[in-house]
Coordinates of C-alpha atoms in Angstrom, one line a residue:
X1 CA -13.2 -14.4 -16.1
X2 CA -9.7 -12.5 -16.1
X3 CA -8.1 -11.5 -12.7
X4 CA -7.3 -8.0 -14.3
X5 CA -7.8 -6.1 -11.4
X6 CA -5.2 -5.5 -8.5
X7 CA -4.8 -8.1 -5.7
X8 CA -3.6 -6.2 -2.8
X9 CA -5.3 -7.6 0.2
X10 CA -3.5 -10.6 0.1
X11 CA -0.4 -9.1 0.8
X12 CA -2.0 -6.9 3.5
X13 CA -3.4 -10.0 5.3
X14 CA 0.3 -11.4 5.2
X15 CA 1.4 -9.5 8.6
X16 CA 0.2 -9.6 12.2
X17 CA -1.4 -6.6 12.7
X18 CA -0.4 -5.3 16.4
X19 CA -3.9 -4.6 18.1
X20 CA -2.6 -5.6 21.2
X21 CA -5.2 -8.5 21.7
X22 CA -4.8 -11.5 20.1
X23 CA -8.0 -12.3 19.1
X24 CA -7.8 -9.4 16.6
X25 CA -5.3 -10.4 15.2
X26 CA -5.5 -11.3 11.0
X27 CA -4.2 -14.9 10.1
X28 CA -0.8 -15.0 9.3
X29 CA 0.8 -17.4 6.4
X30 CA 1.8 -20.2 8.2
X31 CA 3.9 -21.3 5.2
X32 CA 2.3 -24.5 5.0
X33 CA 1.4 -25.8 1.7
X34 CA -2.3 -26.9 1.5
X35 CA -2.8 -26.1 -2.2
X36 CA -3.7 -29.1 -4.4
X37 CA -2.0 -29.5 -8.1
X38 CA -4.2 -31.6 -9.7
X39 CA -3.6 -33.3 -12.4
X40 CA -4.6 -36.7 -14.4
X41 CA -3.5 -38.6 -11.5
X42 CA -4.9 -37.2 -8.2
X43 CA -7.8 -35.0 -9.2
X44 CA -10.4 -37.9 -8.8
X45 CA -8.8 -39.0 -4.9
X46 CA -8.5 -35.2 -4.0
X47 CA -12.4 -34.5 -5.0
X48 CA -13.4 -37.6 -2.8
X49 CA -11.4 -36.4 0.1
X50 CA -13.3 -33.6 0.2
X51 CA -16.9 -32.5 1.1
X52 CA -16.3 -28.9 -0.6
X53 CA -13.2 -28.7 -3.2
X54 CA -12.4 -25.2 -4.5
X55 CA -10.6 -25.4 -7.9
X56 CA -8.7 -22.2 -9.3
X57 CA -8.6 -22.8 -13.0
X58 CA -5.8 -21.0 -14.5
X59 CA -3.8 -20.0 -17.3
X60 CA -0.2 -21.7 -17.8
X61 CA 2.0 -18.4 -16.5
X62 CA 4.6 -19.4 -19.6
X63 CA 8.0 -17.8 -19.1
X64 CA 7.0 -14.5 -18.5
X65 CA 8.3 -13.3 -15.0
X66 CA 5.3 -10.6 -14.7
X67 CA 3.0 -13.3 -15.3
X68 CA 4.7 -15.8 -13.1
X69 CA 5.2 -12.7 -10.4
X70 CA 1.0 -12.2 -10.2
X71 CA 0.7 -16.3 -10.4
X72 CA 2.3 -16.4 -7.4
X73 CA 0.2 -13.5 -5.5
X74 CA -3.5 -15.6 -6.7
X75 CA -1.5 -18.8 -5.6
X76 CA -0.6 -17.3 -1.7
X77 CA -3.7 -15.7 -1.6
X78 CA -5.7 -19.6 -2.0
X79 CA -2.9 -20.8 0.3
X80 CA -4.5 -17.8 3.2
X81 CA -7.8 -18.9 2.4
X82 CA -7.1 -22.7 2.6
X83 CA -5.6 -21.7 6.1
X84 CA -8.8 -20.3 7.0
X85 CA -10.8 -23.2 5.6
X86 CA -8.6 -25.8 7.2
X87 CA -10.3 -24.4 11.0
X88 CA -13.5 -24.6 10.1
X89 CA -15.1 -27.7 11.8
X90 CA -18.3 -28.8 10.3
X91 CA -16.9 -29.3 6.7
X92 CA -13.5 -30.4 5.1
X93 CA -13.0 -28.4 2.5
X94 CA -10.1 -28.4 0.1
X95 CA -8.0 -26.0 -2.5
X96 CA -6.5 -27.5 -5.9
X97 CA -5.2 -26.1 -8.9
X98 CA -5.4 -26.7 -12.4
X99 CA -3.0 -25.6 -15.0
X100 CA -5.1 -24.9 -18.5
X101 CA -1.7 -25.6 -20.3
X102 CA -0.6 -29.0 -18.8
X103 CA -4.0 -30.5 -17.4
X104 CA -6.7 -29.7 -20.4
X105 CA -8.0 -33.0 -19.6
X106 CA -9.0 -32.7 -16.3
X107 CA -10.4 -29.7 -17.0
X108 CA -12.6 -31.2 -19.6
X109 CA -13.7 -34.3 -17.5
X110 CA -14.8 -31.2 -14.8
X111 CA -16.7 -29.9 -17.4
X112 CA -14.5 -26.4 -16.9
X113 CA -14.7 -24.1 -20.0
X114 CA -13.7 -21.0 -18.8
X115 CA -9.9 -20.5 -17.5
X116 CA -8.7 -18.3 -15.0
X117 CA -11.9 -18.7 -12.8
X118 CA -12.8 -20.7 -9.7
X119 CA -15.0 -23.3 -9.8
X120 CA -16.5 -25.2 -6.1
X121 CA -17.6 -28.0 -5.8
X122 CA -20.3 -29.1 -2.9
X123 CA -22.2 -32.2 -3.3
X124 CA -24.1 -32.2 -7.1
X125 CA -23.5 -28.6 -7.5
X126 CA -20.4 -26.7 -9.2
X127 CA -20.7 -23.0 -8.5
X128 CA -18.5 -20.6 -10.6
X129 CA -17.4 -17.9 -8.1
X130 CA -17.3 -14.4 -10.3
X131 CA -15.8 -12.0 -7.3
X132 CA -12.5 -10.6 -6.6
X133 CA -9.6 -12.7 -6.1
X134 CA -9.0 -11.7 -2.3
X135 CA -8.9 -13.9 0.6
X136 CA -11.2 -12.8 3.0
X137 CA -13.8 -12.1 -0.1
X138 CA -13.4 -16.0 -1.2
X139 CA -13.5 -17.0 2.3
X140 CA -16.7 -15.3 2.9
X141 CA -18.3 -16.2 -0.5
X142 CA -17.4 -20.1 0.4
X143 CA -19.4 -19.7 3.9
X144 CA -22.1 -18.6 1.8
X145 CA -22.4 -21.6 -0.4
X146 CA -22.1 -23.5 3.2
X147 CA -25.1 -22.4 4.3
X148 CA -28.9 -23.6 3.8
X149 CA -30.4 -22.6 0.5
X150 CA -33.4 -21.5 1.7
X151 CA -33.8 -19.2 5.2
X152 CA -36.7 -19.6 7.6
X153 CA -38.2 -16.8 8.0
X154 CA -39.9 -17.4 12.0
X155 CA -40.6 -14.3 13.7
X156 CA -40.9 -10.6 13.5
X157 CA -37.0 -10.0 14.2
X158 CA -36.2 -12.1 11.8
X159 CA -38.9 -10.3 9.3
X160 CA -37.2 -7.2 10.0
X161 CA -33.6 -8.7 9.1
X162 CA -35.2 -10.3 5.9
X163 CA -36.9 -6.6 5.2
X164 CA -33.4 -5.3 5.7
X165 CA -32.2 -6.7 2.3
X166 CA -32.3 -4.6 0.0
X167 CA -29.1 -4.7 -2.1
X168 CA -29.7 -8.4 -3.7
X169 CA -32.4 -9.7 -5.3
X170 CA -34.6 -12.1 -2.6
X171 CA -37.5 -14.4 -3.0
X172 CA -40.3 -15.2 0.1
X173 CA -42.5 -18.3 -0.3
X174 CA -45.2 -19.3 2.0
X175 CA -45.6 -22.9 2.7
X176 CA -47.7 -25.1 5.1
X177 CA -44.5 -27.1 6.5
X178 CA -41.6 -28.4 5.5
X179 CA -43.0 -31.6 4.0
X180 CA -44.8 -29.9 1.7
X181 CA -44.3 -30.6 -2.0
X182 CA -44.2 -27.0 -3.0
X183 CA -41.7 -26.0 -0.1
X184 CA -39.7 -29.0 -1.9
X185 CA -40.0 -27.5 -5.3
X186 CA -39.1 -23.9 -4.2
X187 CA -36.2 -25.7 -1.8
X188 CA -35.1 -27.4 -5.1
X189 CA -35.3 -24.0 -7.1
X190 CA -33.3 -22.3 -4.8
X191 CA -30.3 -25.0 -5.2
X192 CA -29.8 -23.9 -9.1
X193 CA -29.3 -20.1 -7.8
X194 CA -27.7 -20.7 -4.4
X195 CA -25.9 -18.6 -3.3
X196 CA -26.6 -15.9 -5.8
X197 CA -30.2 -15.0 -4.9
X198 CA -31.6 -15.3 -1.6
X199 CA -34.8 -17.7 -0.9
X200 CA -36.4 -17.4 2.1
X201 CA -39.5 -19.2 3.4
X202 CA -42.1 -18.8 6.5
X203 CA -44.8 -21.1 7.6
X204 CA -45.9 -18.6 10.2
X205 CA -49.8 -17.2 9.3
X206 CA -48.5 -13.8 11.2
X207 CA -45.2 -13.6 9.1
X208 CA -47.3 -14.1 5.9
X209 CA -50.1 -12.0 7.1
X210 CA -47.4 -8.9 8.0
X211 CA -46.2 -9.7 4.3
X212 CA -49.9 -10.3 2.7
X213 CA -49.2 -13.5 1.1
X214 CA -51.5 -16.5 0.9
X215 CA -50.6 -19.7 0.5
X216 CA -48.1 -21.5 -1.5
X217 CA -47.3 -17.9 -3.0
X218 CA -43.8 -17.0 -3.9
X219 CA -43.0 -13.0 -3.9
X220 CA -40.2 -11.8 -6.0
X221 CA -38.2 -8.6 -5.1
X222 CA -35.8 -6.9 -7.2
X223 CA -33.2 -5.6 -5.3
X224 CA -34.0 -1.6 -4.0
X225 CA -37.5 -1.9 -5.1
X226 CA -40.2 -1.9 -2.2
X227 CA -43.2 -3.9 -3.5
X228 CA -42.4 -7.3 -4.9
X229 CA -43.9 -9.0 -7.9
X230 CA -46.4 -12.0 -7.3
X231 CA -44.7 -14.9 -9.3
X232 CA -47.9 -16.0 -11.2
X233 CA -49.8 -19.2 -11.5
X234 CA -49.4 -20.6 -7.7
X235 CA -48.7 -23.6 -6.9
X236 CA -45.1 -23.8 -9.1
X237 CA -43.3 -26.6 -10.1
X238 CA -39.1 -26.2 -9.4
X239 CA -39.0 -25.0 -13.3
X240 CA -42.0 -22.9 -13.5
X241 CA -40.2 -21.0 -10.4
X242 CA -36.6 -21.5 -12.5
X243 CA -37.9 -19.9 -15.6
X244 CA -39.5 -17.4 -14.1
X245 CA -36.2 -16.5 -12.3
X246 CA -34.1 -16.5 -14.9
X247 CA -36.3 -13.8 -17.0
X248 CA -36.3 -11.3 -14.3
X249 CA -32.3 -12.0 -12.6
X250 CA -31.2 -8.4 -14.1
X251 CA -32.9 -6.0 -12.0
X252 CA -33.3 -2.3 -13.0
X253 CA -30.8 -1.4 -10.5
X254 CA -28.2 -3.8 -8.8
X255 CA -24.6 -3.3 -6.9
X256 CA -21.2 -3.8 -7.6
X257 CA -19.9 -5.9 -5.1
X258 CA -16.4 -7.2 -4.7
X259 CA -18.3 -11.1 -4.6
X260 CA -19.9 -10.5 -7.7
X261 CA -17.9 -7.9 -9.7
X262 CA -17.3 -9.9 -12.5
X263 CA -20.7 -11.3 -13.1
X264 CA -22.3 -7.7 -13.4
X265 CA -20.2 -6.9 -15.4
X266 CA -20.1 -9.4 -17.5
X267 CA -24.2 -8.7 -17.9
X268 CA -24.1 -6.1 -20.2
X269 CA -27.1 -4.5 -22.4
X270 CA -26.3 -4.6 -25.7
X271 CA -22.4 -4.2 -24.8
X272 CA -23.2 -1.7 -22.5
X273 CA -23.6 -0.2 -18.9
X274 CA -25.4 2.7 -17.0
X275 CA -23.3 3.4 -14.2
X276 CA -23.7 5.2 -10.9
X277 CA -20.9 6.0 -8.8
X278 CA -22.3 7.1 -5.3
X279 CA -21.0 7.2 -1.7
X280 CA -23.4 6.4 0.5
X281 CA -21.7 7.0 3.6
X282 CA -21.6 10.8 1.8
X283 CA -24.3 13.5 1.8
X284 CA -24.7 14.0 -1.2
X285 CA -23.9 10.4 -2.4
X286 CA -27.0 9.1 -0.2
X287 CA -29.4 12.1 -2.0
X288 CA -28.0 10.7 -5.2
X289 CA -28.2 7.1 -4.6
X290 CA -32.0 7.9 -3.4
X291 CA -32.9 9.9 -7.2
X292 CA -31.4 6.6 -8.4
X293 CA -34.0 4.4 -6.2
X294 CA -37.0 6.4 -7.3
X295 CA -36.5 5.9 -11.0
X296 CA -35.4 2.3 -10.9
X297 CA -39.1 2.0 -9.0
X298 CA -40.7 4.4 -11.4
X299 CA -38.9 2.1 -14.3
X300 CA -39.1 -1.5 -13.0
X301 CA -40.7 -2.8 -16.3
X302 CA -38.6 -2.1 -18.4
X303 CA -36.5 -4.4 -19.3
X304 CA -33.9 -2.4 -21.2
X305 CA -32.9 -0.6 -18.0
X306 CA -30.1 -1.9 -15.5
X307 CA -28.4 0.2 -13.6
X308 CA -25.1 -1.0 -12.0
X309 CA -24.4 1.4 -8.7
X310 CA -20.7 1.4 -7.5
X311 CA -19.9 2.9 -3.9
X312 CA -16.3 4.0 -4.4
X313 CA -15.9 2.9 -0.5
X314 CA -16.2 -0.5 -1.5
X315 CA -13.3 -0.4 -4.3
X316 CA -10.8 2.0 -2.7
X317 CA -7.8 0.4 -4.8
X318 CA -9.8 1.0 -8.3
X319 CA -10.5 5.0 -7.1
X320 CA -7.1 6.2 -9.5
X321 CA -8.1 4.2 -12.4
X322 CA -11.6 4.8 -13.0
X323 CA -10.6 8.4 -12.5
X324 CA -8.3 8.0 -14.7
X325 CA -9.7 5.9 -17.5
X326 CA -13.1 7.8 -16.9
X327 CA -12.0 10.9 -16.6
X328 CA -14.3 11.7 -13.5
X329 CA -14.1 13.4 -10.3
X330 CA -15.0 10.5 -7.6
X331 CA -15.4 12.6 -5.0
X332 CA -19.4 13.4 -6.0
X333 CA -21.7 11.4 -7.5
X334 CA -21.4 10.5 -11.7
X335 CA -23.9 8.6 -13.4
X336 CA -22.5 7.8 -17.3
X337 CA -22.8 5.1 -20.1
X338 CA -20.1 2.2 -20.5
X339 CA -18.6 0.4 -23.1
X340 CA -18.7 -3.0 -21.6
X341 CA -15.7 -3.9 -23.7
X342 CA -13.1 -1.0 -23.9
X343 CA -14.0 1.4 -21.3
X344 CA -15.1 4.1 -23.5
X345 CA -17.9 6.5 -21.5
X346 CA -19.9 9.9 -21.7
X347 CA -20.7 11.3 -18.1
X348 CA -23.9 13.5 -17.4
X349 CA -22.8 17.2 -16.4
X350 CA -23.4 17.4 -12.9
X351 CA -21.5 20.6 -11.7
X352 CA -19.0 17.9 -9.3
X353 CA -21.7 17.3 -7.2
X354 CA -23.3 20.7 -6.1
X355 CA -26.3 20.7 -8.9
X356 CA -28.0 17.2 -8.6
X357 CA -30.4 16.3 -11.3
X358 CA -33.9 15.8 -10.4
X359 CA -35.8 12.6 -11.2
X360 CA -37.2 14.1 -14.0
X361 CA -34.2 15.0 -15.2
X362 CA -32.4 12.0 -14.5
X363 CA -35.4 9.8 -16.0
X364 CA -35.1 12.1 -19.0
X365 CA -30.7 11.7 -19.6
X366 CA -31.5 7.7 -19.1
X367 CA -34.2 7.9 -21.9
X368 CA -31.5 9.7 -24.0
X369 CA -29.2 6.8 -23.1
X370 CA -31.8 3.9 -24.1
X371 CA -32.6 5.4 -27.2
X372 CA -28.9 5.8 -28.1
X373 CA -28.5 10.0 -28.2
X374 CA -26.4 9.4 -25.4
X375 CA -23.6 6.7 -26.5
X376 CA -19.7 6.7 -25.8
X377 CA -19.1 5.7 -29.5
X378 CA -20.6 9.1 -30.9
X379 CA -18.6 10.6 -28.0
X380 CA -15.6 9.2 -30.1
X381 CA -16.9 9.9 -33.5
X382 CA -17.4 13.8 -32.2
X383 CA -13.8 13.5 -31.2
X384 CA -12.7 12.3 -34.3
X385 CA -14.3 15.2 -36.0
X386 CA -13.0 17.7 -33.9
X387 CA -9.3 16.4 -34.9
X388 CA -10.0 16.4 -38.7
X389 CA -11.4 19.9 -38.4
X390 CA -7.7 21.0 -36.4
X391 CA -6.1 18.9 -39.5
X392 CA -8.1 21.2 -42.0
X393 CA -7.2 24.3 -40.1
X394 CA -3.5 23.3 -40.4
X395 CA -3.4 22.8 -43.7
X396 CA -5.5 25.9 -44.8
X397 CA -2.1 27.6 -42.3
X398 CA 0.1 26.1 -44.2
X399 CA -1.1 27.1 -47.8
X400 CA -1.5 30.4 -46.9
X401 CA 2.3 30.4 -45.6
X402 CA 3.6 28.7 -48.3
X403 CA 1.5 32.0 -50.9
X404 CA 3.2 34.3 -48.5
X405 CA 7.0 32.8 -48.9
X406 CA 6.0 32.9 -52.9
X407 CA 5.5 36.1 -53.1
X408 CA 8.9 36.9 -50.7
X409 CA 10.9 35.0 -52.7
X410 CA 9.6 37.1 -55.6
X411 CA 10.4 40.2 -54.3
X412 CA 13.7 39.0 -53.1
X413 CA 14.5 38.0 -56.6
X414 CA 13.6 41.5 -58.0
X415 CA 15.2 43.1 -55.8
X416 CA 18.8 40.8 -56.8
X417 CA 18.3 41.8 -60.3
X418 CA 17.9 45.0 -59.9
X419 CA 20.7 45.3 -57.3
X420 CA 23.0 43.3 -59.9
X421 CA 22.1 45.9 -62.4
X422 CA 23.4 48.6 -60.5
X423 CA 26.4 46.5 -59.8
X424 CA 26.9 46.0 -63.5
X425 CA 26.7 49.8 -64.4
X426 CA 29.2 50.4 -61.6
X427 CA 31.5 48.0 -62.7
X428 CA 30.8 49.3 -66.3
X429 CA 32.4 53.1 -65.5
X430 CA 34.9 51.8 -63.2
X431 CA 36.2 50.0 -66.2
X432 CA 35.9 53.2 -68.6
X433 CA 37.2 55.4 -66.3
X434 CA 40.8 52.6 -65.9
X435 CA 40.8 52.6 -69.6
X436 CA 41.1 56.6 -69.5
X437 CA 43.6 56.9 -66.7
X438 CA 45.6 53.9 -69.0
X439 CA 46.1 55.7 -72.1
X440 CA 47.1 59.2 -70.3
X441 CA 49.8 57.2 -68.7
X442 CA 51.1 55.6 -71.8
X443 CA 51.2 59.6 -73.6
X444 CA 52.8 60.6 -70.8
X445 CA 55.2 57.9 -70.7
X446 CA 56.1 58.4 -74.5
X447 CA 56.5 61.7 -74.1
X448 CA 58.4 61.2 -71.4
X449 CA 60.5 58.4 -73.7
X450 CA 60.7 60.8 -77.0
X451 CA 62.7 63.5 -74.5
X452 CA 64.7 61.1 -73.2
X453 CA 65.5 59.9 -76.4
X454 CA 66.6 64.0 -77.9
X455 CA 68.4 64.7 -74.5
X456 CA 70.5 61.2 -75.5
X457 CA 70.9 62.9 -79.4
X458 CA 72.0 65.9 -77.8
X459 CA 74.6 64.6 -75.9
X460 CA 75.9 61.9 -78.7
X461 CA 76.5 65.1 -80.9
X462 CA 78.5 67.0 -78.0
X463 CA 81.1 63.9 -77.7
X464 CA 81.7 63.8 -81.4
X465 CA 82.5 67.4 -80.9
X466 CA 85.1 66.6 -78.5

């Protein structure tokens, strides 16, 4: 699991808020160091000191200051929860760190295969956390794991709480006492899922009879689905109630939450998603988010459908880049398809919000989106197409201009010849006409000469006289 996405309430946990009682007042960094590096040497002492270890299992930074920059926000935000974790009384529970460069072999003896992930340990159980890498979310996550497996279920307020539930998937067993052997084997089933899915058992008659169960029956609920499914072939045995689990843990709708973020969505179908975004605090995210209810109860069996809702509220940091990758309007509701991988989607027109699909209708785009009609890939293949057409319309431009400066450059040359005709001709009687004005000048100037040359006679003969 990569920490891709942004780690910012770390650094808003770092300063004392001024509420002006100190009770409200977040923790503070102390600046103590309580964060483990394990390694070859310690790891074995520092799992024994502790009842719960949490172990962050990360990449070697290198010599990249980004990455060593966002090693040290994950590294102070396990120091704030290690803070938190050192107050709590009942357990002592401790934070390491193991470098997937420099301490392979550790990992390996840990049995950790997945790096950049955290890993807690508590008693015979490792639990891989898949949420956000935030301090208060870890925090409350680790509580969880604290608790009892299984919740007693003794009274009607406490039926009402467990009725309450509706955005995780939650199992109810009803068992004679505790010492029975099938309380033990749902106890022991609820250890391999804790604290994903939520057990919860009664021995009251009145509990079970307000929940019509008999007996030793176990009552599966998806999550937003009313009526629950009756795990079949009562009494179970621990994997009877395992397997059973394990067919049904993707329900037909499920939430986003910032605990379990990366586990949805590493649970694709068939590398993809159908995603909801709806506010529910919003009007019209609540009628949305309640079209969405009604067909994941119309469609609980089948098991191609999964529909992952995300309440912007609960991610406000991620708001500009799902808009932006997306390219949706978050606020009103979207439903779309999901490349699990690169983020490629196609979004059901909507009209932002002010048109909302029926169930029908909506029931109808989902079919589209099962069969595959509706897929992000042909969205990119359609986009493709477009393009090529825009490259075949720019060609076709460019042959027809390249015909038009032809036929220019045609003309033009027509037009030089003759022009350079017309020069030639005029060049031609310039020339004659010269020649013409030449020879008149040369008579004139021997005539011209031939006087001369009797006025000169004329006077030779009139000196001899003389």
């Amino acid at each position: 699991m990569k920490w891709t996405w942004v780690l910012v309430t770390v650094l808003l946990s770092f300063g004392v808020l001024s509420l002006g009682k100190e009770s409200l007042d977040f923790p503070e960094y102390d600046g103590k160091d309580r964060v483990h590096d394990l390694n070859a040497k310690n790891y074995k002492s520092m799992m024994k000191k502790y009842d719960v270890m949490v172990v962050y299992y990360h990449d070697h930074p290198g010599s990249s200051r980004v990455a060593q920059r966002q090693f040290d926000i994950e590294e102070l935000t396990l120091e704030l929860a290690a803070q938190v974790l050192d107050e709590f009384d009942d357990e002592d529970i401790g934070v390491g760190l193991i470098d997937a460069k420099h301490d392979k072999v550790v990992a390996k003896k840990l049995g950790l295969d997945e790096s950049d992930s955290i890993y807690i340990f508590t008693d015979d159980e490792v639990i891989e956390y898949d949420g956000e890498l935030a301090a208060d979310t870890l925090v409350e996550f680790i509580f969880d794991v604290l608790e009892d497996p299984v919740e007693i279920i003794d009274n009607s307020r406490e039926l009402k709480g467990f009725e309450n539930i509706e955005e995780d998937i939650k199992l109810v067993g009803y068992f004679k006492s505790h010492k029975s052997e099938h309380f033990e084997a749902f106890a022991d089933a609820a250890e391999e899922f804790h604290p994903h899915i939520k057990f919860f058992a009664t021995f009251s008659s009145k509990v079970a009879k307000a929940l019509e169960m008999k007996l030793n029956e176990v009552d599966f609920y998806e999550p937003f689905i009313d009526d629950p499914v009756v795990i079949p072939g009562k009494p179970y045995s621990e994997e009877e109630l395992v397997d059973f689990i394990e067919d049904n843990d993707r329900p037909t709708m499920r939430k986003l939450q910032p605990h379990n973020m990366y586990e949805i969505w590493d649970d694709d179908v068939n590398g993809e998603h159908i995603i909801a975004f709806a506010e529910e605090s919003d009007p019209d995210g609540f009628e949305f988010l309640e079209i969405l209810k009604e067909v994941a109860e119309d469609n609980t069996n089948n098991p191609d459908l999964s529909i992952v809702w995300i309440d912007p509220d609960d991610f406000p940091l991620l708001l500009p880049h799902w808009e932006k990758v997306f390219g949706i309007d978050l606020s009103s509701p979207q439903i779309g398809v999901v490349d699990a991988d690169d983020a490629d989607s196609v979004w059901m027109d909507m009209d932002n919000g002010e048109d909302l699909p029926t169930v029908d209708e909506l029931e109808d785009w989902i079919e589209d989106a099962l069969s595959g009609e509706v897929d992000p890939d042909h969205d990119d293949d359609d986009d493709d197409d477009d393009d090529d057409d825009d490259d075949d319309d720019d060609d076709d431009d460019d042959d027809d201009d390249d015909d038009d400066d032809d036929d220019d450059d045609d003309d033009d040359d027509d037009d030089d010849d003759d022009d350079d005709d017309d020069d030639d001709d005029d060049d031609d009687d310039d020339d004659d006409d010269d020649d013409d004005d030449d020879d008149d000048d040369d008579d004139d100037d021997d005539d011209d000469d031939d006087d001369d040359d009797d006025d000169d006679d004329d006077d030779d003969d009139d000196d001899d006289d003389y």
